[in-house]
Coordinates of C-alpha atoms in Angstrom, one line a residue:
M2 CA -31.1 0.7 -10.8
I3 CA -29.9 -2.8 -13.0
E4 CA -25.9 -3.5 -13.1
V5 CA -24.7 -5.0 -16.1
S6 CA -21.5 -7.0 -16.2
G7 CA -19.2 -7.8 -18.7
I8 CA -19.5 -5.2 -21.1
R9 CA -16.6 -5.7 -23.5
I10 CA -15.2 -2.8 -25.6
P11 CA -12.8 -2.8 -28.1
L12 CA -9.5 -0.7 -28.2
S13 CA -11.1 0.9 -31.6
A14 CA -13.7 2.6 -29.7
L15 CA -11.3 4.6 -27.2
D16 CA -9.2 6.6 -27.5
G17 CA -7.8 7.1 -23.8
T18 CA -10.6 10.3 -22.9
D19 CA -12.9 9.8 -20.1
G20 CA -16.0 11.1 -22.3
R21 CA -15.1 8.8 -25.3
E22 CA -15.5 5.8 -22.6
L23 CA -18.7 6.6 -21.4
A24 CA -20.0 7.2 -24.8
A25 CA -18.8 4.0 -25.9
C26 CA -20.2 1.9 -22.7
R27 CA -23.5 3.8 -23.2
R28 CA -23.7 2.5 -26.7
A29 CA -22.0 -1.3 -25.6
L30 CA -24.9 -1.4 -22.8
A31 CA -27.9 -0.7 -25.1
R32 CA -26.8 -2.8 -27.2
R33 CA -26.7 -5.1 -24.8
L34 CA -29.9 -4.4 -23.3
G35 CA -31.6 -3.9 -26.8
V36 CA -32.9 -0.6 -25.9
R37 CA -32.5 2.8 -27.5
E38 CA -29.3 5.0 -26.3
G39 CA -31.8 7.1 -24.9
D40 CA -33.6 5.1 -22.9
V41 CA -30.0 5.0 -20.7
V42 CA -31.0 7.8 -18.1
S43 CA -28.0 7.4 -15.7
L44 CA -24.9 5.7 -16.1
E45 CA -22.3 4.5 -13.6
R46 CA -19.1 2.7 -14.3
R47 CA -18.8 0.0 -11.4
R48 CA -15.7 -1.8 -12.2
R49 CA -13.0 -1.4 -15.5
S50 CA -11.0 -3.8 -16.2
I51 CA -8.0 -4.5 -19.3
D52 CA -8.6 -8.0 -20.6
A53 CA -5.0 -8.9 -22.5
R54 CA -5.5 -12.4 -22.5
K55 CA -5.6 -12.2 -26.2
R56 CA -2.8 -9.6 -26.8
G57 CA -4.0 -9.8 -30.7
N58 CA -7.2 -8.5 -29.4
V59 CA -6.8 -6.4 -26.1
Q60 CA -10.4 -5.0 -24.8
L61 CA -11.8 -3.0 -21.6
T62 CA -14.2 -4.9 -19.7
F63 CA -16.7 -3.3 -17.6
T64 CA -19.5 -3.6 -14.8
L65 CA -22.1 -0.8 -15.1
R66 CA -25.1 0.3 -13.5
A67 CA -27.9 2.0 -15.2
E68 CA -31.1 3.3 -14.6
L69 CA -33.7 2.7 -17.9
A70 CA -36.6 5.2 -18.6
P71 CA -40.5 3.9 -18.0
G72 CA -41.4 1.7 -20.6
A73 CA -37.8 0.3 -21.5
R74 CA -38.4 -3.0 -22.5
P75 CA -34.6 -4.5 -22.0
R76 CA -34.3 -8.6 -22.8
A77 CA -33.5 -11.3 -20.4
D78 CA -29.8 -11.1 -20.1
K79 CA -28.5 -13.5 -17.1
G80 CA -25.4 -10.9 -16.2
V81 CA -28.2 -8.0 -15.4
K82 CA -29.1 -7.4 -11.9
I83 CA -31.1 -5.6 -9.4
V84 CA -29.1 -3.4 -7.2
G85 CA -30.4 -1.3 -4.0
E86 CA -27.9 -2.1 -1.5
R87 CA -27.9 0.0 1.7
P88 CA -24.1 1.6 1.7
F89 CA -21.9 0.8 4.2
S90 CA -20.8 3.7 6.9
F91 CA -19.0 5.2 9.3
P92 CA -20.0 4.5 13.1
A93 CA -23.3 6.6 14.2
P94 CA -22.3 9.1 16.6
V95 CA -22.3 7.9 20.4
A96 CA -22.4 9.3 23.8
H97 CA -19.0 10.8 24.6
P98 CA -16.9 8.6 26.8
S99 CA -15.0 10.2 29.9
A100 CA -11.7 9.5 28.3
R101 CA -11.4 10.1 24.9
P102 CA -9.0 7.8 22.4
V103 CA -5.5 7.9 21.7
V104 CA -4.5 6.9 17.8
V105 CA -0.8 6.0 17.4
G106 CA 0.3 6.3 13.7
A107 CA -1.0 8.6 10.8
G108 CA -0.8 5.7 8.2
C109 CA -4.1 4.6 6.3
A110 CA -5.4 3.1 9.2
G111 CA -5.0 5.3 12.0
L112 CA -6.1 8.3 9.8
F113 CA -9.6 6.0 9.0
C114 CA -9.8 4.7 12.7
A115 CA -9.5 8.4 13.7
L116 CA -12.1 10.1 11.2
S117 CA -14.3 6.8 12.2
L118 CA -13.9 7.7 15.9
A119 CA -14.1 11.6 14.9
L120 CA -17.7 11.3 13.5
A121 CA -18.9 8.8 16.2
G122 CA -18.6 12.0 18.2
L123 CA -15.3 10.4 20.3
E124 CA -12.8 13.3 20.0
P125 CA -9.7 10.9 19.3
L126 CA -6.0 12.0 20.0
L127 CA -4.0 11.1 16.2
V128 CA -0.3 11.1 17.4
E129 CA 2.3 11.1 14.9
R130 CA 5.8 10.6 15.2
G131 CA 6.8 12.1 11.4
D132 CA 5.9 15.2 9.7
D133 CA 2.7 16.8 7.9
A134 CA 2.3 15.4 4.4
A135 CA 4.0 18.6 3.2
R136 CA 6.9 19.0 5.1
R137 CA 7.5 15.2 4.8
A138 CA 8.2 15.6 1.4
E139 CA 10.5 18.1 1.5
V140 CA 12.3 16.3 4.3
V141 CA 12.4 13.0 1.5
R142 CA 13.4 15.0 -1.2
R143 CA 16.4 16.6 1.3
H144 CA 17.4 13.1 1.4
D145 CA 17.4 11.8 -1.6
E146 CA 19.3 14.7 -2.9
T147 CA 22.2 14.6 0.1
G148 CA 21.9 11.6 2.1
E149 CA 20.7 13.4 5.2
L150 CA 17.9 10.8 7.1
D151 CA 15.6 12.1 9.7
P152 CA 15.0 8.6 11.8
E153 CA 11.4 10.3 13.1
S154 CA 10.2 11.9 9.3
N155 CA 10.7 9.7 6.3
I156 CA 9.2 7.3 3.7
Q157 CA 7.9 5.1 6.4
F158 CA 6.9 8.0 9.2
G159 CA 4.6 10.9 8.5
V160 CA 1.5 11.6 8.1
G161 CA -0.1 8.8 5.4
G162 CA 2.3 6.7 6.2
A163 CA 4.4 4.1 4.4
G164 CA 1.5 4.0 1.2
T165 CA 2.1 7.7 0.6
F166 CA 5.3 7.5 -1.4
S167 CA 4.5 4.2 -2.6
D168 CA 2.4 5.0 -5.7
G169 CA -0.9 4.5 -3.3
K170 CA -1.8 1.1 -5.2
L171 CA -5.5 0.6 -3.8
Q172 CA -5.6 -3.0 -5.3
T173 CA -6.6 -5.9 -2.4
G174 CA -7.2 -9.3 -2.4
T175 CA -9.7 -8.6 0.5
K176 CA -13.5 -8.2 0.3
S177 CA -14.9 -5.5 2.6
P178 CA -18.0 -3.5 2.5
A179 CA -16.1 -0.5 3.7
H180 CA -14.0 -0.8 0.7
R181 CA -16.4 1.4 -1.6
L182 CA -16.8 3.9 1.7
I183 CA -12.6 4.3 1.7
L184 CA -12.5 5.2 -2.2
E185 CA -15.3 7.4 -1.7
T186 CA -13.5 9.5 1.4
L187 CA -10.3 9.4 -0.9
V188 CA -12.5 11.1 -3.7
A189 CA -13.9 13.8 -1.8
A190 CA -10.1 14.0 -0.6
G191 CA -8.9 15.1 -3.8
A192 CA -8.2 11.6 -5.6
Q193 CA -9.2 10.7 -8.9
R194 CA -12.7 9.8 -9.3
Q195 CA -11.3 6.8 -11.9
I196 CA -10.4 5.1 -9.0
L197 CA -14.1 4.3 -8.1
W198 CA -14.3 1.9 -10.8
D199 CA -10.9 0.7 -12.2
A200 CA -10.3 -2.8 -11.4
K201 CA -6.6 -1.8 -10.3
P202 CA -6.8 1.7 -9.0
H203 CA -3.9 3.9 -7.8
V204 CA -3.6 7.7 -6.3
G205 CA -0.1 8.5 -7.2
S206 CA 2.7 9.8 -4.9
D207 CA 2.3 13.1 -6.2
V208 CA -1.7 13.4 -5.7
L209 CA -1.5 11.5 -2.3
P210 CA 0.2 14.3 0.2
G211 CA -2.8 16.7 -0.5
V212 CA -5.4 13.8 -0.6
V213 CA -4.1 12.6 3.1
T214 CA -3.8 16.2 4.4
E215 CA -7.5 16.7 3.6
V216 CA -8.5 13.3 5.6
V217 CA -6.7 15.4 8.3
R218 CA -8.7 18.5 8.1
Q219 CA -12.1 15.9 8.3
I220 CA -10.6 14.6 11.3
E221 CA -10.2 18.2 13.1
A222 CA -13.6 19.4 11.3
A223 CA -15.1 16.4 13.1
G224 CA -13.9 17.1 16.9
G225 CA -10.8 15.1 16.6
E226 CA -7.1 16.6 17.4
V227 CA -4.1 15.5 15.0
R228 CA -0.8 15.9 16.2
T229 CA 2.3 15.6 14.2
R230 CA 6.1 15.5 15.4
C231 CA 4.5 13.3 18.2
R232 CA 6.1 9.9 19.5
M233 CA 4.4 7.4 21.9
T234 CA 7.6 6.6 24.2
D235 CA 5.9 4.6 26.7
L236 CA 2.6 2.9 27.3
E237 CA 1.3 2.5 30.9
V238 CA -0.5 -1.0 31.9
A239 CA -1.7 -1.8 34.8
D240 CA -3.4 -4.8 35.8
G241 CA -3.6 -5.9 32.5
A242 CA -5.2 -2.9 31.2
V243 CA -4.3 0.5 29.1
R244 CA -4.0 3.2 31.9
G245 CA -2.3 6.0 29.4
V246 CA 0.3 6.8 27.2
T247 CA 3.7 9.3 27.1
L248 CA 4.5 11.5 24.3
A249 CA 7.2 13.7 23.3
T250 CA 6.5 16.4 21.1
R251 CA 9.6 17.1 18.9
A252 CA 10.0 21.4 18.4
D253 CA 12.1 22.8 15.5
D254 CA 14.9 23.0 16.9
G255 CA 15.4 19.2 18.1
T256 CA 14.2 19.6 21.6
E257 CA 11.4 17.6 23.1
R258 CA 8.5 18.0 25.6
E259 CA 7.2 15.2 27.3
E260 CA 3.5 14.9 28.6
R261 CA 1.4 11.8 30.3
V262 CA -2.3 11.6 28.5
A263 CA -4.4 9.1 30.6
A264 CA -6.4 6.8 28.3
S265 CA -8.1 3.9 28.8
C266 CA -8.6 3.0 24.7
V267 CA -5.2 3.3 22.6
V268 CA -5.5 1.9 19.2
L269 CA -2.1 0.9 17.7
A270 CA -1.4 1.8 14.2
C271 CA 2.2 2.5 14.3
G272 CA 3.1 0.7 10.9
H273 CA 5.6 -2.2 10.4
S274 CA 8.6 -0.1 10.8
A275 CA 8.2 1.4 14.0
R276 CA 10.6 -1.0 15.8
D277 CA 10.7 0.7 18.8
V278 CA 7.4 0.6 19.6
F279 CA 7.7 -3.4 19.4
E280 CA 10.2 -3.1 21.6
L281 CA 8.0 -1.1 24.0
L282 CA 5.3 -3.6 23.8
R283 CA 7.5 -6.4 24.8
E284 CA 8.9 -4.4 27.4
R285 CA 5.3 -3.7 29.0
G286 CA 4.1 -7.4 28.3
V287 CA 1.6 -7.1 25.8
A288 CA 1.7 -10.6 24.0
L289 CA 3.7 -10.4 20.5
E290 CA 4.2 -13.3 18.1
R291 CA 6.1 -14.0 15.2
K292 CA 4.4 -13.9 11.4
T293 CA 5.8 -14.9 7.7
F294 CA 7.0 -11.9 5.6
A295 CA 9.4 -11.6 2.9
M296 CA 12.2 -9.7 1.9
G297 CA 14.2 -9.7 -1.5
V298 CA 15.0 -6.6 -3.9
R299 CA 13.6 -4.5 -6.3
I300 CA 13.4 -5.5 -10.1
E301 CA 13.6 -2.7 -12.9
H302 CA 12.8 -3.1 -16.6
L303 CA 12.3 -1.0 -19.8
Q304 CA 8.3 0.0 -19.1
A305 CA 7.8 -0.4 -23.1
D306 CA 9.4 -3.8 -22.8
V307 CA 6.7 -4.9 -20.4
D308 CA 3.7 -3.2 -22.2
R309 CA 5.2 -5.1 -25.4
A310 CA 5.0 -8.6 -23.1
L311 CA 1.7 -7.9 -22.0
Y312 CA -0.5 -6.2 -24.9
G313 CA 1.1 -7.2 -27.6
S314 CA 0.9 -4.3 -30.8
A315 CA -1.1 -2.9 -28.9
A316 CA 1.1 -1.1 -26.2
G317 CA 0.7 2.6 -26.1
H318 CA -2.5 2.5 -26.6
P319 CA -3.6 5.7 -24.9
A320 CA -6.5 3.9 -23.6
L321 CA -4.1 1.3 -21.7
G322 CA -1.9 3.0 -19.8
A323 CA 1.6 1.6 -18.4
A324 CA 1.1 -2.5 -18.2
P325 CA 1.5 -3.9 -14.7
Y326 CA 2.1 -7.4 -13.5
S327 CA 1.6 -9.4 -11.0
F328 CA 2.5 -13.1 -9.8
S329 CA 4.2 -15.6 -8.0
C330 CA 5.8 -18.7 -8.6
H331 CA 6.0 -22.0 -6.1
L332 CA 9.5 -23.8 -6.3
P333 CA 10.3 -28.0 -6.0
S334 CA 12.4 -26.6 -2.8
G335 CA 8.8 -25.7 -1.2
R336 CA 9.4 -21.9 -0.9
S337 CA 8.0 -19.6 -3.6
A338 CA 8.9 -15.8 -5.0
F339 CA 6.3 -13.4 -5.8
S340 CA 6.6 -10.1 -7.6
F341 CA 5.3 -7.0 -5.0
C342 CA 4.0 -3.5 -5.0
M343 CA 4.8 -3.5 -8.8
C344 CA 5.4 0.3 -9.6
P345 CA 4.1 0.9 -13.7
G346 CA 6.5 4.0 -15.0
G347 CA 7.7 4.0 -11.5
Y348 CA 10.6 4.6 -9.8
V349 CA 12.9 2.8 -6.9
V350 CA 13.0 4.2 -3.7
S351 CA 15.2 4.8 -0.3
A352 CA 13.0 4.0 2.4
A353 CA 15.4 3.8 5.2
S354 CA 14.3 5.1 8.8
E355 CA 17.3 3.9 10.5
P356 CA 20.9 5.4 10.7
G357 CA 23.0 3.3 8.8
G358 CA 20.5 1.0 7.1
V359 CA 19.5 0.7 2.7
C360 CA 15.9 0.0 2.3
T361 CA 14.1 0.3 -1.1
N362 CA 10.2 0.5 -2.1
G363 CA 8.9 1.4 -5.5
M364 CA 6.7 4.5 -6.3
S365 CA 4.7 5.9 -9.1
L366 CA 3.6 9.1 -10.1
S367 CA 0.1 9.8 -10.9
D368 CA 0.6 9.5 -15.0
R369 CA 3.0 6.5 -14.3
A370 CA 5.2 8.2 -17.6
G371 CA 8.2 6.9 -15.9
T372 CA 10.8 4.9 -18.3
N373 CA 11.3 2.1 -15.7
A374 CA 8.5 -0.4 -14.3
N375 CA 9.8 -1.6 -10.9
S376 CA 8.5 -4.6 -8.5
G377 CA 9.4 -5.9 -5.2
L378 CA 11.2 -9.7 -6.0
L379 CA 10.7 -11.0 -3.0
A380 CA 10.3 -14.9 -1.2
N381 CA 9.2 -15.6 2.4
V382 CA 10.8 -15.5 5.6
F383 CA 8.9 -18.0 7.6
P384 CA 8.8 -18.0 11.8
E385 CA 11.0 -21.2 11.7
D386 CA 13.6 -19.7 9.5
L387 CA 14.2 -17.4 12.6
P388 CA 16.7 -18.2 15.6
G389 CA 15.8 -19.0 18.9
D390 CA 12.2 -17.6 20.4
D391 CA 12.4 -14.0 20.3
A392 CA 9.5 -12.5 19.3
L393 CA 11.4 -9.5 17.6
A394 CA 14.0 -12.1 15.9
G395 CA 12.5 -11.0 12.0
V396 CA 13.5 -7.4 13.7
E397 CA 17.0 -7.8 13.9
L398 CA 17.0 -10.4 10.5
Q399 CA 15.7 -7.1 8.4
R400 CA 18.1 -4.9 10.1
A401 CA 21.2 -7.2 9.5
C402 CA 20.2 -7.3 5.9
E403 CA 19.9 -3.5 5.4
R404 CA 23.1 -2.8 7.3
A405 CA 24.6 -5.4 5.2
A406 CA 23.3 -3.6 2.1
F407 CA 24.5 -0.2 3.4
A408 CA 28.2 -1.3 3.2
A409 CA 27.9 -2.8 0.0
G410 CA 26.6 0.1 -1.0
G411 CA 29.8 1.8 0.6
G412 CA 27.7 4.1 2.7
A413 CA 25.8 7.3 2.0
Y414 CA 22.6 5.2 1.2
V415 CA 23.7 4.0 -1.8
A416 CA 22.4 1.0 -3.0
P417 CA 23.8 -2.1 -4.2
A418 CA 22.9 -3.3 -7.3
Q419 CA 23.1 -6.2 -10.1
L420 CA 22.1 -7.3 -13.2
V421 CA 20.1 -10.5 -13.5
G422 CA 22.3 -12.1 -15.7
D423 CA 25.2 -11.9 -13.2
F424 CA 22.6 -12.6 -10.8
L425 CA 22.0 -15.6 -12.0
A426 CA 25.7 -16.5 -12.7
G427 CA 26.4 -15.9 -9.6
V428 CA 28.8 -13.1 -10.5
P429 CA 29.6 -9.5 -9.5
S430 CA 28.6 -6.9 -11.6
S431 CA 30.4 -4.1 -12.9
A432 CA 28.5 -1.8 -14.9
G433 CA 24.5 -1.3 -16.2
G434 CA 23.6 -2.2 -19.5
R435 CA 20.0 -0.4 -21.1
V436 CA 18.1 -0.2 -17.6
R437 CA 19.6 3.1 -15.9
P438 CA 18.6 2.3 -12.5
T439 CA 16.1 5.4 -10.5
Y440 CA 17.1 4.6 -7.1
P441 CA 17.7 8.3 -6.3
R442 CA 21.1 7.9 -4.1
G443 CA 22.7 6.2 -6.9
V444 CA 23.9 2.2 -6.9
A445 CA 27.3 0.7 -6.8
W446 CA 27.5 -2.2 -8.7
G447 CA 28.0 -5.4 -7.4
D448 CA 26.6 -8.4 -5.9
V449 CA 23.3 -8.3 -3.9
A450 CA 23.5 -11.7 -3.1
P451 CA 25.5 -11.3 0.6
C452 CA 23.3 -8.9 1.5
L453 CA 20.0 -11.5 2.2
P454 CA 19.8 -15.0 3.6
P455 CA 21.1 -18.0 1.1
Y456 CA 17.7 -19.3 1.6
I457 CA 15.9 -15.7 -0.4
V458 CA 18.9 -15.9 -2.7
E459 CA 18.3 -19.2 -4.0
T460 CA 14.8 -18.7 -4.1
L461 CA 15.1 -15.9 -6.4
R462 CA 17.4 -17.6 -8.3
A463 CA 15.4 -20.5 -8.7
A464 CA 12.5 -17.9 -9.5
V465 CA 13.6 -15.7 -12.1
P466 CA 13.2 -17.9 -15.4
V467 CA 10.3 -19.3 -14.5
L468 CA 8.9 -15.9 -14.1
G469 CA 10.7 -15.1 -17.5
R470 CA 8.9 -17.9 -19.1
R471 CA 5.0 -15.9 -17.8
L472 CA 6.5 -12.5 -18.8
R473 CA 8.9 -11.7 -22.0
G474 CA 12.0 -10.4 -20.9
F475 CA 11.5 -10.3 -16.7
D476 CA 14.7 -12.4 -16.8
A477 CA 16.5 -10.2 -19.2
A478 CA 20.1 -10.0 -18.8
D479 CA 20.3 -6.0 -18.3
A480 CA 17.3 -6.4 -16.3
V481 CA 18.4 -4.2 -13.1
L482 CA 18.2 -5.8 -9.3
T483 CA 18.4 -3.0 -6.2
G484 CA 18.5 -3.8 -2.8
V485 CA 17.6 -4.7 -0.2
E486 CA 13.8 -4.9 0.2
T487 CA 12.6 -5.4 3.3
R488 CA 9.7 -3.6 4.4
S489 CA 6.9 -5.3 1.9
S490 CA 5.4 -6.6 5.4
S491 CA 5.9 -6.6 9.4
P492 CA 7.8 -9.7 10.7
V493 CA 5.5 -9.0 13.9
R494 CA 1.9 -9.5 14.9
V495 CA 0.7 -8.0 18.0
T496 CA -1.9 -10.9 18.8
R497 CA -5.3 -9.6 19.1
G498 CA -9.1 -11.5 19.9
A499 CA -12.2 -11.3 18.2
D500 CA -13.1 -8.7 20.2
G501 CA -10.0 -6.4 18.4
Q502 CA -8.2 -6.1 21.5
S503 CA -5.0 -7.5 22.7
V504 CA -5.0 -10.7 24.0
S505 CA -3.0 -9.5 26.7
T506 CA -3.6 -6.2 27.4
R507 CA -7.5 -4.8 27.8
G508 CA -7.7 -1.2 25.7
L509 CA -5.2 -1.7 23.5
W510 CA -6.3 -1.7 20.0
P511 CA -3.4 -3.5 17.5
V512 CA -4.3 -2.3 13.5
G513 CA -3.1 -2.4 10.4
E514 CA 0.3 -3.7 8.8
G515 CA 2.1 -2.9 11.7
A516 CA 0.2 -5.1 13.9
G517 CA 0.2 -8.0 11.5
Y518 CA -3.6 -7.7 10.5
A519 CA -3.2 -5.7 6.7
G520 CA -1.1 -5.9 3.8
G521 CA -2.0 -2.5 1.6
I522 CA -3.9 0.5 2.3
M523 CA -7.3 -0.7 1.6
S524 CA -7.2 -3.4 4.0
A525 CA -5.3 -1.2 6.6
A526 CA -7.8 1.6 6.4
T527 CA -10.8 -1.0 6.2
D528 CA -9.0 -2.5 9.4
G529 CA -9.0 0.8 10.8
I530 CA -12.6 1.6 10.4
L531 CA -13.9 -1.9 12.0
A532 CA -11.3 -1.3 14.5
A533 CA -13.3 2.1 15.2
E534 CA -16.9 0.2 14.8
K535 CA -16.1 -2.5 17.8
I536 CA -14.5 0.2 20.3
V537 CA -18.0 2.6 19.5
A538 CA -19.9 -0.9 20.4
S539 CA -17.5 -1.2 23.2
L540 CA -19.3 1.8 24.9

């Protein structure tokens, strides 16, 4: 098997269909190697990216794997290499322990950790405070329509975690041999095959509920147990080690049944919004520390404007789809601003999980066909920006900003919004322009600045014109800012050692975004798998 990188295909050879793309790849590969098309016995796309550096000549670039017919004599090419690596796999089965692991949280870290442990024969118990994916989707829809908020099941909490309702973007800046395994697992669970080769893969919030439901089924088929509407209310620690957990299971009538479960291995995959869990850990003496996180707003533009800015005359070509962007800028003040979780053809969503607080996020459906583009426009909050020495000071800052946004919106989870031109001028907005906000609970035009710390506001005001020079129209006066975005990452780290366990509490395995060790679906899922490997090795 050979792998060939840097295969470039012009848009004129493509029409947006998979068959046309594969045929173009085969022709281009044969030309590159100097062989006949019939000599290419098998062909696999390993990476597909868009090269839009020259807007007048947008091309697709591929890395391809192929098997050639015996006797084919490809020409020498420095972009060709022989491949045959051993694929990364889930941990092998081990002897059954005396007490099964308990995994707290069914986001991407918890799901992949539990799946790994189940395939290793350890019969894990996976508990999730929110609902299963189908029921959770109905709860989110009800909140969007009525403003009714379920603090236990919402965009943050439920099977699949926060990533289920934020587009399912799988792009990551990290590298791990586990990434291919994660993608293949998602495809086997119902995700689109193109995530295996797209440079910026995504699943879509309309497809993900079915995908995570299938992953749950796989966990159960391998011997694991999954409980939804089941919240960890206590962590039993004695002599510096975990001894068990107390679980409260919520019935349809709202009543709760508590149960103590003995456990010497607890995987903490609670997500970045489980503030009550952080408070419980502090009470039980588990080592916590502050970490850098980010806050800001959601910014919306017309997707057609973004397409033209990035693709020029090629905008709208069916092989390209809705254009994404990602950038950051470093300012003379020493601070930085950056885009986050950019959702092409997407929607701003209500991501609240506490009564009386407005929090936004973004999502796209699988077709990314919405009128607007949106992304987080964020600036960092550093530990030294926070008062005192409480490890949870960042949580309190998030909460204060969310409550300020709730008040600015007038209640009922309406969000404050402002036009970019007015934000830069420091004046409130009274109405919108070309860009119609997509936030489902509606917006109250005004001033988003009072909802955020002054250093965040100053950083964003300085950054928008700079980013407007990088992406034409980013600083358009009628682009919309909706506040506030506070949950891009955890403000807390549950400190762990090289063995993967809490430095203060043996048997507690902090993983994923909530523990402060990941920053997206792929890195969190990887962290969950690697934690399972270490747990298996420790047995």
